[in-house]
Coordinates of C-alpha atoms in Angstrom, one line a residue:
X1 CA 0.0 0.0 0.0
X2 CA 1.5 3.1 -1.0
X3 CA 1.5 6.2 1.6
X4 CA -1.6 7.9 1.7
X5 CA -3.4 10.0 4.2
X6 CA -7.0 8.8 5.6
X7 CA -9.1 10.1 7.9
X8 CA -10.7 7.5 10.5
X9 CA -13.1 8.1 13.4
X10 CA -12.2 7.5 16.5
X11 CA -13.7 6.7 20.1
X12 CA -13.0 7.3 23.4
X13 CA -13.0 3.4 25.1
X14 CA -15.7 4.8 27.8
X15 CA -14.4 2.5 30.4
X16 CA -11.9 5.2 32.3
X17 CA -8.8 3.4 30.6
X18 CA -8.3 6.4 28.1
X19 CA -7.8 3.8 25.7
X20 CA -8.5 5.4 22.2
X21 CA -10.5 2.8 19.5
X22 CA -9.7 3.7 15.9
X23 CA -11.9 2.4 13.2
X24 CA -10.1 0.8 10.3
X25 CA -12.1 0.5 6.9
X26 CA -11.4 -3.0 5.7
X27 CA -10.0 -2.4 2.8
X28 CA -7.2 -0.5 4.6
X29 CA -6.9 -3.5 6.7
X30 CA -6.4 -5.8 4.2
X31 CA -3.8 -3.1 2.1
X32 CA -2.3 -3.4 5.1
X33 CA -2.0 -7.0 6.0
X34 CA -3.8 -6.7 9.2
X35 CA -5.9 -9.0 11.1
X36 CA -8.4 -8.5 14.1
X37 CA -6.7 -8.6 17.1
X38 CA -3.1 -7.3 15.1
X39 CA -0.7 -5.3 17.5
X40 CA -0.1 -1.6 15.8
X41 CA 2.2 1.2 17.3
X42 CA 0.7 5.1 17.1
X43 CA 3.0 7.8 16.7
X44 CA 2.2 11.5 16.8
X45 CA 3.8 13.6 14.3
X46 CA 2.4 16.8 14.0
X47 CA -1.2 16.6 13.7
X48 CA -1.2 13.3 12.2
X49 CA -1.8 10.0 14.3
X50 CA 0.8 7.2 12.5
X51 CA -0.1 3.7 12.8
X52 CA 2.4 1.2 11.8
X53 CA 2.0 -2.9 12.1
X54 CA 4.2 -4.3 15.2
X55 CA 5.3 -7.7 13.5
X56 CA 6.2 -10.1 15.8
X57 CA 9.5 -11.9 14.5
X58 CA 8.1 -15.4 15.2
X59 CA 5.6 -14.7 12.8
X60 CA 7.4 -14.4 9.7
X61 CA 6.8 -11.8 6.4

């Protein structure tokens, strides 16, 4: 999948954790690669939330 900028919607977990849940359209999850349940890592860069794939080594490519 070649870089390009989305915008997704995004919900505050209600349960006091602050946990933030990000809804993926499918088709970005499957550009991706990604699965329910995948890991991903969010990085802030100016305005923008990043979110990479964490691939666990074990898994393979």
């Amino acid at each position: 999948m070649s870089d390009t900028n989305r915008t997704a919607v995004c919900h505050d977990a209600d349960d006091g954790s602050g946990d933030l849940i990000v809804e993926i359209p499918p088709e970005v999850l499957e550009a991706m690669g990604l699965w329910l349940g995948d890991k991903l890592n969010l990085e802030l860069v100016g305005k923008d939330l990043v979110l990479t794939p964490i691939r666990d080594s074990s898994q393979g490519s």
